[in-house]
Tab-separated table of C-alpha atoms in Angstrom:
chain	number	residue	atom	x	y	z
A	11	UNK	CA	0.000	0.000	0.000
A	12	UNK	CA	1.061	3.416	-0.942
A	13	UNK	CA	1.822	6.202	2.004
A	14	UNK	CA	2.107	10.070	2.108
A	15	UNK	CA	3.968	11.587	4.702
A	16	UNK	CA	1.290	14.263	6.140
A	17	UNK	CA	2.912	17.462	5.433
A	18	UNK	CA	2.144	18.994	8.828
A	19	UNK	CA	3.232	16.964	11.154
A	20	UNK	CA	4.969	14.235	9.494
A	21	UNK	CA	3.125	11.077	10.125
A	22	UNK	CA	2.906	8.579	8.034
A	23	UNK	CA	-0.561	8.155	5.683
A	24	UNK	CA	-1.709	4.889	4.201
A	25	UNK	CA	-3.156	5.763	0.807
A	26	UNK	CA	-6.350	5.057	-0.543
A	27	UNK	CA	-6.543	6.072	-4.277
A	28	UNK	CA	-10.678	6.339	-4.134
A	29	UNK	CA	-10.571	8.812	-1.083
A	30	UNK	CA	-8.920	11.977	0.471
A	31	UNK	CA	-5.593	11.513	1.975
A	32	UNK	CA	-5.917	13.243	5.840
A	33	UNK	CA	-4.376	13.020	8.728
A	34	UNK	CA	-5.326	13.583	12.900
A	35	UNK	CA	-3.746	16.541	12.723
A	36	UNK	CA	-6.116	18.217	11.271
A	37	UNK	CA	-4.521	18.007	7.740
A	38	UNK	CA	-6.904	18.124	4.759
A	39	UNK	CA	-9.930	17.012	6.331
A	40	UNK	CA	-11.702	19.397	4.460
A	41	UNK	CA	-9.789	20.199	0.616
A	42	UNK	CA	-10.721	22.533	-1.216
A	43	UNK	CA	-12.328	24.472	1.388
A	44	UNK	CA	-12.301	28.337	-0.012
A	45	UNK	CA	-10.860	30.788	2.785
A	46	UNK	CA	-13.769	32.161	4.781
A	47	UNK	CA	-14.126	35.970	3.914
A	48	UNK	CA	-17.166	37.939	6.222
A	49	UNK	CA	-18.336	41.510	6.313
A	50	UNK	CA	-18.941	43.485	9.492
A	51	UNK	CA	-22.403	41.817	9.915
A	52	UNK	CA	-21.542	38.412	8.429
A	53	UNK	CA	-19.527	38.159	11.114
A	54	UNK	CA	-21.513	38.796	13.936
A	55	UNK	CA	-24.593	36.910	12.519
A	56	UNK	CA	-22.273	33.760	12.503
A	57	UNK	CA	-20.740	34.610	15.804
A	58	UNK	CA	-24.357	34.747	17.128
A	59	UNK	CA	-25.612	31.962	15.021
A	60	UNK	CA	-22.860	29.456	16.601
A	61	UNK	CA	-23.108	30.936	19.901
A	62	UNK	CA	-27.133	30.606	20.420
A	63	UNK	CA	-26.496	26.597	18.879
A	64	UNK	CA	-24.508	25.764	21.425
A	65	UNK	CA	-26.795	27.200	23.995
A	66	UNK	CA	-29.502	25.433	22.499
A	67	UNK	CA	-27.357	22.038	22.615
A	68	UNK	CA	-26.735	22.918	26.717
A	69	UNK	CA	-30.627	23.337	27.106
A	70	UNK	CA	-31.875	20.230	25.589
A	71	UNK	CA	-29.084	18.338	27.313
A	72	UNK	CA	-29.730	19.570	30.604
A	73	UNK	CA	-33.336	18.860	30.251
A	74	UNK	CA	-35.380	16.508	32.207
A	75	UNK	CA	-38.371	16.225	30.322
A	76	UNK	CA	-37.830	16.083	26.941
A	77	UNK	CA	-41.429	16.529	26.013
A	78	UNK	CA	-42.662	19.784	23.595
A	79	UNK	CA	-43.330	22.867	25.320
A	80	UNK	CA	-43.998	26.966	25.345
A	81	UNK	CA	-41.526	28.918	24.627
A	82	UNK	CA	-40.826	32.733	24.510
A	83	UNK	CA	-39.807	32.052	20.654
A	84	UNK	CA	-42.857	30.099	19.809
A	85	UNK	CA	-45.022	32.383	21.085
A	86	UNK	CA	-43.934	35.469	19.542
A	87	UNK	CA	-43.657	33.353	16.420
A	88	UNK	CA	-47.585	32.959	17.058
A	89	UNK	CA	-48.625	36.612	17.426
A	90	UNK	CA	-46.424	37.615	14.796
A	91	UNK	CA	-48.515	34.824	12.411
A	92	UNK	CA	-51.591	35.795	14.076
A	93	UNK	CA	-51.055	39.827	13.256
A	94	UNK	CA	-50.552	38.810	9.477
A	95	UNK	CA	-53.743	37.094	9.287
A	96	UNK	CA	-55.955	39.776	10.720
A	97	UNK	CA	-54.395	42.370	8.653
A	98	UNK	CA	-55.681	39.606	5.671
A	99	UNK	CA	-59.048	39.618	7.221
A	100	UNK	CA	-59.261	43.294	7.506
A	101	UNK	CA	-58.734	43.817	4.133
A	102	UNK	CA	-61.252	40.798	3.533
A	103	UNK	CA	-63.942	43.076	5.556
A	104	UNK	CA	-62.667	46.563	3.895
A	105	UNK	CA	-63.056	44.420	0.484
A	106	UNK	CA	-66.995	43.258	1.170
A	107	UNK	CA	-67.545	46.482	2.780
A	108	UNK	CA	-66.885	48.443	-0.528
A	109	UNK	CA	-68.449	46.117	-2.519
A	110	UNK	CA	-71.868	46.198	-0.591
A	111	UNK	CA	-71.972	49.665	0.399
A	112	UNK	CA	-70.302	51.321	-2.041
A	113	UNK	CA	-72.542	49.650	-5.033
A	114	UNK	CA	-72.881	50.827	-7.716
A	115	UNK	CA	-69.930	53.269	-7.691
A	116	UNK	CA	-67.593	51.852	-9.949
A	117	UNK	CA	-64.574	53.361	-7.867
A	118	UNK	CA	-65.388	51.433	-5.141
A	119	UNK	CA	-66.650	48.337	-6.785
A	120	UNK	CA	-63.115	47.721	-9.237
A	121	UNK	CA	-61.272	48.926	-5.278
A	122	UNK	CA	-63.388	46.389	-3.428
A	123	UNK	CA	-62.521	43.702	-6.203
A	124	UNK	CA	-58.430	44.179	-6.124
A	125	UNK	CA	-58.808	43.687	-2.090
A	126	UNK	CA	-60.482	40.719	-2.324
A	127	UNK	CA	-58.461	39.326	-4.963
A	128	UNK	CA	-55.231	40.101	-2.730
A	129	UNK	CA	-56.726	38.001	-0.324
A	130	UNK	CA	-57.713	35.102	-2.960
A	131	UNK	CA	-53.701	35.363	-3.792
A	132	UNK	CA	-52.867	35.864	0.476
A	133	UNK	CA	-55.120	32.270	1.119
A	134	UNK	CA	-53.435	29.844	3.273
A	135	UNK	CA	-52.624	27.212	0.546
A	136	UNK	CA	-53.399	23.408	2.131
A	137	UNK	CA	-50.872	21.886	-0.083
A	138	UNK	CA	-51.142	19.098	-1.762
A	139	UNK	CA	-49.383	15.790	-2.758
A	140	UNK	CA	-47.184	15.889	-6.026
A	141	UNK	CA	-49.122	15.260	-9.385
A	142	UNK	CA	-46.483	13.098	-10.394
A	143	UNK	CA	-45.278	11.275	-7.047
A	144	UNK	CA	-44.742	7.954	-6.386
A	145	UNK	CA	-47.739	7.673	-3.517
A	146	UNK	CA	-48.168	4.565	-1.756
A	147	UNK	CA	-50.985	3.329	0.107
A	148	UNK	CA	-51.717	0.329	2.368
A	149	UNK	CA	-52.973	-1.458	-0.881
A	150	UNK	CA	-49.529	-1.106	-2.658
A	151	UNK	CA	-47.128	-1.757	0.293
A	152	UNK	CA	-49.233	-3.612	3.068
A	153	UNK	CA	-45.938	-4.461	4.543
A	154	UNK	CA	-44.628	-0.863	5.186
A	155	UNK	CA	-47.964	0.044	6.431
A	156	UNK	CA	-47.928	-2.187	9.073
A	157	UNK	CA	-44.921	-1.281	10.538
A	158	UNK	CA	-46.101	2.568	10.372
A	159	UNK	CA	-49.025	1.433	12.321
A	160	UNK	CA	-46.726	-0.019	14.329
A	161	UNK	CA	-44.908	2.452	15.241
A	162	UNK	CA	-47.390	5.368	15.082
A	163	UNK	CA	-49.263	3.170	17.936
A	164	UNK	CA	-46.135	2.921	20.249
A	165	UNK	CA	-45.148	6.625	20.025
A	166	UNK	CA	-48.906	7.570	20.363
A	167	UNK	CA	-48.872	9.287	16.903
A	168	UNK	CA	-51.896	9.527	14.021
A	169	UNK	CA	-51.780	6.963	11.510
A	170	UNK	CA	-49.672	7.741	7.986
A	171	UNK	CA	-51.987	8.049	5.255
A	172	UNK	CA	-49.792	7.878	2.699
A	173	UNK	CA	-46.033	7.399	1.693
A	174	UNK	CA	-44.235	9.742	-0.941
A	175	UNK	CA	-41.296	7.502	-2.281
A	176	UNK	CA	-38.659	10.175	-3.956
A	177	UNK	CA	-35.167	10.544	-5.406
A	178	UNK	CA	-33.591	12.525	-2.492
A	179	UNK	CA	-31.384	11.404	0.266
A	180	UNK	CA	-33.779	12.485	2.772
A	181	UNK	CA	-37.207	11.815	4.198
A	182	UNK	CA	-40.289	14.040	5.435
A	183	UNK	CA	-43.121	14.496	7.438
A	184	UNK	CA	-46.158	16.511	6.254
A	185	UNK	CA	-49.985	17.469	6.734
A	186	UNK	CA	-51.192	17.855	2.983
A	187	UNK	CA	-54.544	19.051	1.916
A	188	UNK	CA	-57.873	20.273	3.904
A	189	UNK	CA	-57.744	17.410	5.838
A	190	UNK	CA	-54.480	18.064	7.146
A	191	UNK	CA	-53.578	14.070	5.539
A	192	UNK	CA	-50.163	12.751	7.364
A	193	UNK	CA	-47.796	11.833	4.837
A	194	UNK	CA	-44.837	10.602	5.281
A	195	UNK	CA	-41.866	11.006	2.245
A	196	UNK	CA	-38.605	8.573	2.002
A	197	UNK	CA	-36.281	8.547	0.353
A	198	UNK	CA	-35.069	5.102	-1.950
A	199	UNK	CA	-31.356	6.113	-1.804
A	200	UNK	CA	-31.859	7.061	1.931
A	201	UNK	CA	-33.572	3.949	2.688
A	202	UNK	CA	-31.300	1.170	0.387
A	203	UNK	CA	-27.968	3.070	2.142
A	204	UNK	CA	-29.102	2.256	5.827
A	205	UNK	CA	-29.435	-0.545	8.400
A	206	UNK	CA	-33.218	-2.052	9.360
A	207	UNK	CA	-32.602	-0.682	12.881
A	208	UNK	CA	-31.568	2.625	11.499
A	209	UNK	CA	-34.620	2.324	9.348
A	210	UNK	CA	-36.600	2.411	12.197
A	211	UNK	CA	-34.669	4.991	13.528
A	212	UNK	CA	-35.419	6.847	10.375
A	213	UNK	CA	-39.225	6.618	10.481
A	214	UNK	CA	-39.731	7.018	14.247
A	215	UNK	CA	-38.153	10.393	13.942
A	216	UNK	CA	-40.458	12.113	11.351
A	217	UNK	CA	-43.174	10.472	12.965
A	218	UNK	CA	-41.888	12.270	16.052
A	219	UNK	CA	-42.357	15.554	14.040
A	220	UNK	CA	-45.496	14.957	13.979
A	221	UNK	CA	-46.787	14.486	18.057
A	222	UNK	CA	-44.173	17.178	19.212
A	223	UNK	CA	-46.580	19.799	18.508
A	224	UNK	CA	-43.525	21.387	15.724
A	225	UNK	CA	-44.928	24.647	15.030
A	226	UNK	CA	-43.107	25.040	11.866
A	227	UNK	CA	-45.638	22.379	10.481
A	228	UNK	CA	-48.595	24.256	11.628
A	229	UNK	CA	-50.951	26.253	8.876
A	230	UNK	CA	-51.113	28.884	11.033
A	231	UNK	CA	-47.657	29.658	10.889
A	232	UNK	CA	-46.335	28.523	7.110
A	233	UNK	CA	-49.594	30.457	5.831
A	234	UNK	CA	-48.644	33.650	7.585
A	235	UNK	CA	-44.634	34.009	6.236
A	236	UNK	CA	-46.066	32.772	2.281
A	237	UNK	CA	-48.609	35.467	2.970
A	238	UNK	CA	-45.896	38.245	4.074
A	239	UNK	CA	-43.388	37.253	0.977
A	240	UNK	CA	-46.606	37.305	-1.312
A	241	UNK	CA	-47.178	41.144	-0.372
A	242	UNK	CA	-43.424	41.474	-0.568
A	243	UNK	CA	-43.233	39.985	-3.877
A	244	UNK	CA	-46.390	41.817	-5.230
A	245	UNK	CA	-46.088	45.769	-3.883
A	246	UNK	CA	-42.327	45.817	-4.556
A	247	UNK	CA	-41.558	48.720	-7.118
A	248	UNK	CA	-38.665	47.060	-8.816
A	249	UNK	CA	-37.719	50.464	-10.212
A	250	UNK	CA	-38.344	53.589	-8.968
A	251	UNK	CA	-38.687	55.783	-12.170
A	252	UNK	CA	-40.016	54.214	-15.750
A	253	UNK	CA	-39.063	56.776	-18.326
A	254	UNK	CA	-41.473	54.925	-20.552
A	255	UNK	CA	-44.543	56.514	-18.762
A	256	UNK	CA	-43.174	60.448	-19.046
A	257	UNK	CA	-43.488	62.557	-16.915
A	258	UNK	CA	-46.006	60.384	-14.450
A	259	UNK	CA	-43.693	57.746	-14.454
A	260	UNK	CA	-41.137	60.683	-12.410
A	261	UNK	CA	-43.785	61.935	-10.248
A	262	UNK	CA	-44.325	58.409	-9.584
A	263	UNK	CA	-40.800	58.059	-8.030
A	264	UNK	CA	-41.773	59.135	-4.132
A	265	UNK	CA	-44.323	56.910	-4.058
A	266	UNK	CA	-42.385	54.149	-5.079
A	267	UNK	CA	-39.646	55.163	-2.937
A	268	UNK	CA	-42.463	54.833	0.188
A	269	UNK	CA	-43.267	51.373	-1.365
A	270	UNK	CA	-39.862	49.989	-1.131
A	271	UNK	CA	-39.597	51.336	2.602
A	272	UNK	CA	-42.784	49.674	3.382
A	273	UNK	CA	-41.691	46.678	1.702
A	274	UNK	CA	-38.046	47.229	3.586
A	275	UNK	CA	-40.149	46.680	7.178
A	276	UNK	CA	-41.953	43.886	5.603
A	277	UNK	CA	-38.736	42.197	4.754
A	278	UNK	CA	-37.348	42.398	8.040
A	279	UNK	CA	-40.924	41.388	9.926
A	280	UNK	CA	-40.188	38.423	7.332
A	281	UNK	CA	-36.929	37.582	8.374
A	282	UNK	CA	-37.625	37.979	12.163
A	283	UNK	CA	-40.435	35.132	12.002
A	284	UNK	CA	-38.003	32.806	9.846
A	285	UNK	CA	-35.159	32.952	12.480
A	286	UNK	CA	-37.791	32.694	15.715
A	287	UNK	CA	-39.430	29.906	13.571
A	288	UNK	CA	-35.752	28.416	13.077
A	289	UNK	CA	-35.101	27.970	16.241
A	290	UNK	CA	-38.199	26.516	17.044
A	291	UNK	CA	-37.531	23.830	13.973
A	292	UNK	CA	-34.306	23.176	15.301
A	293	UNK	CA	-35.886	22.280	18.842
A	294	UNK	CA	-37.999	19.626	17.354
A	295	UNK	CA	-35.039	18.647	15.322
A	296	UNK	CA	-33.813	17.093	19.445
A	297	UNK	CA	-37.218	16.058	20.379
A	298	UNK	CA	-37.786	13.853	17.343
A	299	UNK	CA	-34.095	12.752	17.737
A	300	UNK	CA	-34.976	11.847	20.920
A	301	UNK	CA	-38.209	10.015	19.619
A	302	UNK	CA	-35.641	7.778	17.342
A	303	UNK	CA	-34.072	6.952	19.984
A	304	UNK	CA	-36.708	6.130	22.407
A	305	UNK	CA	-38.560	3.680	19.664
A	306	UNK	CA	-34.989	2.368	17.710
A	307	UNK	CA	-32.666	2.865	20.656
A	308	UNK	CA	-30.157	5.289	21.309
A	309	UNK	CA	-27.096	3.277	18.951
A	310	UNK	CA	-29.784	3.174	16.028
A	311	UNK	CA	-30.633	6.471	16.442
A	312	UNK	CA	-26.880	8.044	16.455
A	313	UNK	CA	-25.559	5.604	13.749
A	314	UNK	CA	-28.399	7.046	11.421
A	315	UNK	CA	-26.989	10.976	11.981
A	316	UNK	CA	-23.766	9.278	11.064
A	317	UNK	CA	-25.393	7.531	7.987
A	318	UNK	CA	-26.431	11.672	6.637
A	319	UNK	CA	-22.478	12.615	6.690
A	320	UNK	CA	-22.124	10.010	3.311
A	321	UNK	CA	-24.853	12.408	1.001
A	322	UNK	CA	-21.912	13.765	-1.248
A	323	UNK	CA	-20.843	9.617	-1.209
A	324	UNK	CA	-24.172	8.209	-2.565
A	325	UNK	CA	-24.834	10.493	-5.250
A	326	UNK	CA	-21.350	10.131	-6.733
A	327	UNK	CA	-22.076	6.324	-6.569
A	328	UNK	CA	-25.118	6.675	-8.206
A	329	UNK	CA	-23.607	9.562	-10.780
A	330	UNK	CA	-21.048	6.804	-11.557
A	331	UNK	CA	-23.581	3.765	-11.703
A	332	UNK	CA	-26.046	5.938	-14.140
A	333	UNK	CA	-23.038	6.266	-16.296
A	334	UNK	CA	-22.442	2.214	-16.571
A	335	UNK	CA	-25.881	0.926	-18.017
A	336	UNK	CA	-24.575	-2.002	-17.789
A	337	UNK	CA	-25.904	-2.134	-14.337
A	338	UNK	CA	-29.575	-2.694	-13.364
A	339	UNK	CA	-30.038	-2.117	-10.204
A	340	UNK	CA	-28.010	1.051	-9.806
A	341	UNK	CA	-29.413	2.165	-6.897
A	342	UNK	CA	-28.621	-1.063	-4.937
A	343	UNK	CA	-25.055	-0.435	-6.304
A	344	UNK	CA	-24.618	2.905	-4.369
A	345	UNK	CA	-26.006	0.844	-1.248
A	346	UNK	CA	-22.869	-1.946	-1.858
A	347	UNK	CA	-21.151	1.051	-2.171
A	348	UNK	CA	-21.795	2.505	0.999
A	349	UNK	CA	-21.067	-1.032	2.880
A	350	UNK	CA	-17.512	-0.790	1.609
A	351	UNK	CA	-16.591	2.933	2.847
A	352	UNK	CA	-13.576	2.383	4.840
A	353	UNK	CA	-13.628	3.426	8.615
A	354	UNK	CA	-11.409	6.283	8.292
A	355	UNK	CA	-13.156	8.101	5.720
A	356	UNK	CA	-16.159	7.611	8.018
A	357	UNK	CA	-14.498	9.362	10.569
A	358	UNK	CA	-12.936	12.261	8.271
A	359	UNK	CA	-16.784	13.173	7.377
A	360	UNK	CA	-17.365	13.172	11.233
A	361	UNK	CA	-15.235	15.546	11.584
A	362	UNK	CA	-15.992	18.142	8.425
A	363	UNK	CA	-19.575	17.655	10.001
A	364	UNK	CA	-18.132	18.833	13.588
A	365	UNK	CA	-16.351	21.477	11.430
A	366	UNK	CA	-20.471	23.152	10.469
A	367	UNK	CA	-21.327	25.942	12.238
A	368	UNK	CA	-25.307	26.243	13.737
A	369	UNK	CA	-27.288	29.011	11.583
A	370	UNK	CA	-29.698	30.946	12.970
A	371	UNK	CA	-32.299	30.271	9.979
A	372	UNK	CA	-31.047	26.705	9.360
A	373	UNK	CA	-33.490	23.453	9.455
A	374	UNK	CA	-31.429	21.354	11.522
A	375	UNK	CA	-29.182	21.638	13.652
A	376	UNK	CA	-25.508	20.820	12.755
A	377	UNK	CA	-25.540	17.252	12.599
A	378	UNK	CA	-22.402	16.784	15.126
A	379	UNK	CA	-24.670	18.735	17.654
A	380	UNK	CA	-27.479	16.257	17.724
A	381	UNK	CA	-25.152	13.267	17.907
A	382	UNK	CA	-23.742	14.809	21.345
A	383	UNK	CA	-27.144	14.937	21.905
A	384	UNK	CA	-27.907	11.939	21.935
A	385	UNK	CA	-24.777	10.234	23.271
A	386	UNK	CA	-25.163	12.370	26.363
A	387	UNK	CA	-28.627	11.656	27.638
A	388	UNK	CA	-29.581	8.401	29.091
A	389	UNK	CA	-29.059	5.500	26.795
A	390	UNK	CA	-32.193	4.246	25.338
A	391	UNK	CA	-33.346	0.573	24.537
A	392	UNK	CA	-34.748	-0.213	21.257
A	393	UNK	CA	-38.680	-0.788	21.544
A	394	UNK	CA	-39.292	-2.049	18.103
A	395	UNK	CA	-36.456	-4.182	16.972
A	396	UNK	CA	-36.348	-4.784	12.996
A	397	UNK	CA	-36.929	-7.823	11.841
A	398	UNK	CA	-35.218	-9.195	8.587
A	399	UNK	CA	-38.024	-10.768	6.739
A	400	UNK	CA	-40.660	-7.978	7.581
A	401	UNK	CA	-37.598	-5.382	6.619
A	402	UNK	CA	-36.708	-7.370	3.523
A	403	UNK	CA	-40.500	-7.389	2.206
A	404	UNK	CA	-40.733	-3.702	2.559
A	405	UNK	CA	-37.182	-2.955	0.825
A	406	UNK	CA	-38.964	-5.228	-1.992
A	407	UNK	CA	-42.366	-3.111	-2.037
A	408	UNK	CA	-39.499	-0.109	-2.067
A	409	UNK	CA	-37.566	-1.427	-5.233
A	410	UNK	CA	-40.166	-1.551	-7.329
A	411	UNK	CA	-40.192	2.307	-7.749
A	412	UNK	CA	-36.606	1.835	-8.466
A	413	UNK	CA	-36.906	2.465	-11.960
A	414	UNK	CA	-39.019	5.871	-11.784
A	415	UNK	CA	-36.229	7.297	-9.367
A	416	UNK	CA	-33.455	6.402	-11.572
A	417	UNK	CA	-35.604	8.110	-14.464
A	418	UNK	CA	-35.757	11.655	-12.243
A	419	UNK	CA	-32.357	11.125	-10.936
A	420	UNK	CA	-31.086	10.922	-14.689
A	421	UNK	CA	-33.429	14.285	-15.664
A	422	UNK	CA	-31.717	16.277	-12.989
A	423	UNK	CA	-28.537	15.254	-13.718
A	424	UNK	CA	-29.417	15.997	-17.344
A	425	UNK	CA	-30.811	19.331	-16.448
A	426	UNK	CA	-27.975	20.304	-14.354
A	427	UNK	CA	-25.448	19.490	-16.541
């Protein structure tokens, strides 16, 4: 075997031509990494970012009861979301109040009509499940669906309705539609790259999403911030002259000028609901965490964190699979693959991961974070252990979407390239 000698501090590397050369040093764990450059304010909203994610860490470490809560941030979030929808219902009642009083005066009648279309456009939207998603129901995959039953019954949880299978190295949990439907979305390359325990692990944490009360996840709250970018998006004067109209188009310059400082508050109302409502999402990011490991056990639980670090490694499996046709089952391929990733690359994508700093706005949590998370509470003992032939049917009821993934996977790639 080929060795480098590790240019900082002289040790000797073993060499692995299909990965990065590093050493424990610290020595090209992360190449290629551009040199971080921050303004004035940059600076100070990372410094603050990483400083308020570690204080998060200490608080859900040092809790007792690791059970969903008040707080200060989720109920400002609240009024905040609250204020945005009685402005929408005041200009609802202005909107009906011109229409019926001030009929027939056209004035107030073609008024009365733009109101009530802004609040046609300001609707909370339901959402609704992809037109061209792979959906499953207990008819196509009986065997998934009783595990989900399963496990929704041990954690106390609402049944799953219905399962999204996608292309992404992720999973979800959503309410879709009037009738707020729980629907749960995995991943195939997700699923195919883990362990049955960490499977479970997997789909007892978005199920935890989903009895932690994550306010994030609430209409009341993702209807208010599309409703305060929608009046962002539709008042902004995107210039504040247009020579084409004359002279109007001049006069028309203060008032646009007043637009763009309304929209200006607007944008920063926006932004102060998306960090509050961060942090909240990055509090149920623990609790469901926590979930995982109370229904797969603690080890489950942390070795699936450690299964997100190898992303960037699956997709340049697959990349390289979806260039040999001469494979079939590419996306069982990547999961070989990912058996065969030697330890010490493992650990080298531990530690770019410890390496993230916590964002203020961000999802999640830096991953690193809710692994000393979870190795720091009380260990947990799995309550639903995986069983190989139930596992193995539902990998089967999985792999026959295999085909429609690789078909999207190959349009982005197409599309991106």
């Amino acid at each position: 075997m080929q060795q480098q000698t590790c240019p900082q501090c002289q040790r000797q590397l073993a060499l692995n031509a299909a990965y990065v050369p590093w050493c424990e040093c610290g020595w090209n764990i992360k190449p290629h990494a551009l040199p971080e450059s921050y303004g004035m304010f940059e600076q100070m909203y990372t410094n603050v970012s990483k400083r308020l994610g570690k204080q998060m860490l200490h608080q859900m470490r040092s809790l007792n009861d690791l059970k969903p809560r008040w707080t200060a941030s989720k109920v400002i979030v609240g009024l905040m979301a609250c204020s945005i929808h009685g402005f929408t219902l005041l200009i609802l009642g202005l909107g009906l109040l011109l229409l019926i009083d001030g009929w027939p005066n056209p004035f107030a009648v073609v008024f009365g009509v733009v109101l009530l279309g802004m609040v046609w456009i300001l609707r909370p939207t339901w959402g609704k499940l992809p037109k061209d998603g792979l959906i499953l129901t207990p008819k196509e995959a009986p065997n998934l669906f009783e595990l989900l039953n399963r496990m929704t019954t041990s954690l106390g949880a609402k049944p799953i309705e219905v399962v999204v299978i996608d292309e992404d190295f992720n999973a979800f949990f959503g309410r879709l539609g009037w009738r707020r439907t729980h629907v749960l979305g995995l991943g195939l390359p997700l699923w195919l790259a883990m362990s049955n325990q960490e499977r479970i692990a997997l789909i007892a944490h978005e199920i935890g999403h989903s009895i932690n009360n994550d306010s994030n996840r609430s209409l009341l709250i993702s209807s208010a911030i599309h409703a305060l970018a929608t009046w962002i998006e539709t008042i902004y004067p995107p210039r504040l002259v247009i020579p084409e109209l004359g002279l109007k188009g001049f006069l028309l310059a203060p008032f646009n000028l007043l637009l763009r400082g309304f929209c200006l508050i607007l944008l920063w109302w926006l932004k102060l609901m998306v960090l509050l409502a961060g942090r909240e999402r990055q509090r149920a990011e623990y609790l469901a965490d926590y979930k995982a490991a109370e229904l797969a056990g603690s080890s489950a639980a942390i070795d699936l964190l450690d299964r997100l670090h190898l992303d960037d490694s699956c997709h340049l499996a697959i990349q390289r699979a979806v260039l040999s046709p001469a494979k079939p089952h590419i996306l069982q391929s990547m999961a070989e693959h990912v058996a065969t990733i030697p330890a010490h690359e493992r650990e080298r994508l531990r530690r770019v991961a410890r390496l993230e700093g916590s964002l203020l706005d961000a999802s999640h949590p830096p991953t690193a974070h809710r692994i000393e998370f979870l190795s720091t509470i009380a260990p947990r003992q799995a309550l639903i252990q995986a069983e190989p032939t139930a596992m193995s049917s539902i990998t089967n009821e999985l792999l026959g979407y295999e085909a429609q993934v690789m078909q999207r996977l190959r349009r982005q790639w197409i599309r991106n390239s």
